[in-house]
Amino acid sequence: MTTDDPTAQATGDDLRGRPRPSGPPRTAPLDPAGLDGERAALHARIATGPRAAQARVPLVDDRGRLLGPFGVMLFSPRIGDAVQQLGAALRFDDDLPPRLREIAVLAVAVHHGSAFEWAAHEGLARETGLSGPQLQALLDGAVPDGLDGAERTALDVVRTLLTGHDLDDDRYAAALAALGRDTLAALVWLTGYYAMLATALAVFRPR
């Protein structure tokens, strides 16, 4: 992953403060020709699965090597496979309305300063109806105008979990009332999943 490519957005909006890579790359993508059986199978599941049709940043480079967190998953393929399956479940789960989901993912990206996560989800967020000013508010740590009650609650839940790792009784009751148990549960898993990806990206800094 290069420093500039993932955050370059041809959108016409001049967003300020998009996350940037924290330093030079530490690891290079693995060449698919040299992968053993487990890694080759995982590579194929990611590179040709549902993500490939919906990705807004490249999943593979011109040599077919997995990029971003997906390349890192190959370093520990058995765990990486479980991680990518969790991501796929969260991406397509009916308990997470698309716009609410993208708000939550971008909040995690901002908190962790994850350039890849922001770049991968900014376009998806725009497709769900989020505007440039709303995205700027997320970058600024503010609450965007125009969110519905469930979206505002979800954003508060995610930010609270990221900073305090828990919800107090009042916030839990409010979240349960606004979101319902199933969406709240999916939102908690989503927050942990994207925080995990951001951590892996920060440690390995894939190119």
mmCIF file with all atom_site columns, N, CA and C in Angstrom, residues 30 38-39 42 70-84 204:
data_model
loop_
_atom_site.group_PDB
_atom_site.id
_atom_site.type_symbol
_atom_site.label_atom_id
_atom_site.label_alt_id
_atom_site.label_comp_id
_atom_site.label_asym_id
_atom_site.label_entity_id
_atom_site.label_seq_id
_atom_site.pdbx_PDB_ins_code
_atom_site.Cartn_x
_atom_site.Cartn_y
_atom_site.Cartn_z
_atom_site.occupancy
_atom_site.B_iso_or_equiv
_atom_site.pdbx_formal_charge
_atom_site.auth_seq_id
_atom_site.auth_comp_id
_atom_site.auth_asym_id
_atom_site.auth_atom_id
_atom_site.pdbx_PDB_model_num
ATOM 1  N N  . LEU A 1 30  ? 2.530   -11.030 0.213  1.00 0.00 ? 30  LEU A N  1
ATOM 2  C CA . LEU A 1 30  ? 3.059   -12.335 -0.163 1.00 0.00 ? 30  LEU A CA 1
ATOM 3  C C  . LEU A 1 30  ? 2.667   -12.659 -1.602 1.00 0.00 ? 30  LEU A C  1
ATOM 4  N N  . GLU A 1 38  ? -2.617  -23.831 2.783  1.00 0.00 ? 38  GLU A N  1
ATOM 5  C CA . GLU A 1 38  ? -3.542  -23.051 3.610  1.00 0.00 ? 38  GLU A CA 1
ATOM 6  C C  . GLU A 1 38  ? -3.594  -21.598 3.176  1.00 0.00 ? 38  GLU A C  1
ATOM 7  N N  . ARG A 1 39  ? -2.436  -21.043 2.936  1.00 0.00 ? 39  ARG A N  1
ATOM 8  C CA . ARG A 1 39  ? -2.388  -19.634 2.526  1.00 0.00 ? 39  ARG A CA 1
ATOM 9  C C  . ARG A 1 39  ? -2.981  -19.437 1.134  1.00 0.00 ? 39  ARG A C  1
ATOM 10 N N  . LEU A 1 42  ? -6.772  -19.525 1.456  1.00 0.00 ? 42  LEU A N  1
ATOM 11 C CA . LEU A 1 42  ? -7.287  -18.293 2.045  1.00 0.00 ? 42  LEU A CA 1
ATOM 12 C C  . LEU A 1 42  ? -7.194  -17.146 1.053  1.00 0.00 ? 42  LEU A C  1
ATOM 13 N N  . PHE A 1 70  ? -5.895  -7.786  4.494  1.00 0.00 ? 70  PHE A N  1
ATOM 14 C CA . PHE A 1 70  ? -6.101  -9.113  3.913  1.00 0.00 ? 70  PHE A CA 1
ATOM 15 C C  . PHE A 1 70  ? -4.766  -9.814  3.666  1.00 0.00 ? 70  PHE A C  1
ATOM 16 N N  . GLY A 1 71  ? -3.757  -9.058  3.280  1.00 0.00 ? 71  GLY A N  1
ATOM 17 C CA . GLY A 1 71  ? -2.430  -9.639  3.166  1.00 0.00 ? 71  GLY A CA 1
ATOM 18 C C  . GLY A 1 71  ? -1.885  -10.076 4.515  1.00 0.00 ? 71  GLY A C  1
ATOM 19 N N  . VAL A 1 72  ? -2.147  -9.293  5.546  1.00 0.00 ? 72  VAL A N  1
ATOM 20 C CA . VAL A 1 72  ? -1.686  -9.641  6.892  1.00 0.00 ? 72  VAL A CA 1
ATOM 21 C C  . VAL A 1 72  ? -2.348  -10.931 7.371  1.00 0.00 ? 72  VAL A C  1
ATOM 22 N N  . MET A 1 73  ? -3.597  -11.157 6.969  1.00 0.00 ? 73  MET A N  1
ATOM 23 C CA . MET A 1 73  ? -4.289  -12.387 7.385  1.00 0.00 ? 73  MET A CA 1
ATOM 24 C C  . MET A 1 73  ? -3.558  -13.633 6.933  1.00 0.00 ? 73  MET A C  1
ATOM 25 N N  . LEU A 1 74  ? -2.790  -13.543 5.847  1.00 0.00 ? 74  LEU A N  1
ATOM 26 C CA . LEU A 1 74  ? -2.047  -14.695 5.363  1.00 0.00 ? 74  LEU A CA 1
ATOM 27 C C  . LEU A 1 74  ? -0.885  -15.064 6.273  1.00 0.00 ? 74  LEU A C  1
ATOM 28 N N  . PHE A 1 75  ? -0.431  -14.155 7.114  1.00 0.00 ? 75  PHE A N  1
ATOM 29 C CA . PHE A 1 75  ? 0.695   -14.458 7.992  1.00 0.00 ? 75  PHE A CA 1
ATOM 30 C C  . PHE A 1 75  ? 0.342   -15.560 8.996  1.00 0.00 ? 75  PHE A C  1
ATOM 31 N N  . SER A 1 76  ? -0.913  -15.622 9.388  1.00 0.00 ? 76  SER A N  1
ATOM 32 C CA . SER A 1 76  ? -1.406  -16.659 10.296 1.00 0.00 ? 76  SER A CA 1
ATOM 33 C C  . SER A 1 76  ? -2.711  -17.176 9.697  1.00 0.00 ? 76  SER A C  1
ATOM 34 N N  . PRO A 1 77  ? -2.643  -18.074 8.724  1.00 0.00 ? 77  PRO A N  1
ATOM 35 C CA . PRO A 1 77  ? -3.806  -18.346 7.875  1.00 0.00 ? 77  PRO A CA 1
ATOM 36 C C  . PRO A 1 77  ? -4.999  -18.956 8.589  1.00 0.00 ? 77  PRO A C  1
ATOM 37 N N  . ARG A 1 78  ? -4.794  -19.779 9.592  1.00 0.00 ? 78  ARG A N  1
ATOM 38 C CA . ARG A 1 78  ? -5.950  -20.370 10.276 1.00 0.00 ? 78  ARG A CA 1
ATOM 39 C C  . ARG A 1 78  ? -6.709  -19.293 11.034 1.00 0.00 ? 78  ARG A C  1
ATOM 40 N N  . ILE A 1 79  ? -5.996  -18.450 11.751 1.00 0.00 ? 79  ILE A N  1
ATOM 41 C CA . ILE A 1 79  ? -6.650  -17.334 12.439 1.00 0.00 ? 79  ILE A CA 1
ATOM 42 C C  . ILE A 1 79  ? -7.138  -16.312 11.418 1.00 0.00 ? 79  ILE A C  1
ATOM 43 N N  . GLY A 1 80  ? -6.346  -16.059 10.409 1.00 0.00 ? 80  GLY A N  1
ATOM 44 C CA . GLY A 1 80  ? -6.747  -15.109 9.378  1.00 0.00 ? 80  GLY A CA 1
ATOM 45 C C  . GLY A 1 80  ? -8.040  -15.501 8.697  1.00 0.00 ? 80  GLY A C  1
ATOM 46 N N  . ASP A 1 81  ? -8.244  -16.802 8.492  1.00 0.00 ? 81  ASP A N  1
ATOM 47 C CA . ASP A 1 81  ? -9.483  -17.255 7.874  1.00 0.00 ? 81  ASP A CA 1
ATOM 48 C C  . ASP A 1 81  ? -10.677 -16.958 8.770  1.00 0.00 ? 81  ASP A C  1
ATOM 49 N N  . ALA A 1 82  ? -10.512 -17.213 10.077 1.00 0.00 ? 82  ALA A N  1
ATOM 50 C CA . ALA A 1 82  ? -11.597 -16.903 11.010 1.00 0.00 ? 82  ALA A CA 1
ATOM 51 C C  . ALA A 1 82  ? -11.884 -15.404 11.031 1.00 0.00 ? 82  ALA A C  1
ATOM 52 N N  . VAL A 1 83  ? -10.834 -14.603 10.977 1.00 0.00 ? 83  VAL A N  1
ATOM 53 C CA . VAL A 1 83  ? -10.998 -13.151 10.986 1.00 0.00 ? 83  VAL A CA 1
ATOM 54 C C  . VAL A 1 83  ? -11.747 -12.691 9.745  1.00 0.00 ? 83  VAL A C  1
ATOM 55 N N  . GLN A 1 84  ? -11.371 -13.203 8.580  1.00 0.00 ? 84  GLN A N  1
ATOM 56 C CA . GLN A 1 84  ? -12.040 -12.741 7.360  1.00 0.00 ? 84  GLN A CA 1
ATOM 57 C C  . GLN A 1 84  ? -13.485 -13.216 7.306  1.00 0.00 ? 84  GLN A C  1
ATOM 58 N N  . PHE A 1 204 ? 1.935   -4.084  11.421 1.00 0.00 ? 204 PHE A N  1
ATOM 59 C CA . PHE A 1 204 ? 2.639   -4.649  10.271 1.00 0.00 ? 204 PHE A CA 1
ATOM 60 C C  . PHE A 1 204 ? 2.850   -3.643  9.140  1.00 0.00 ? 204 PHE A C  1
#
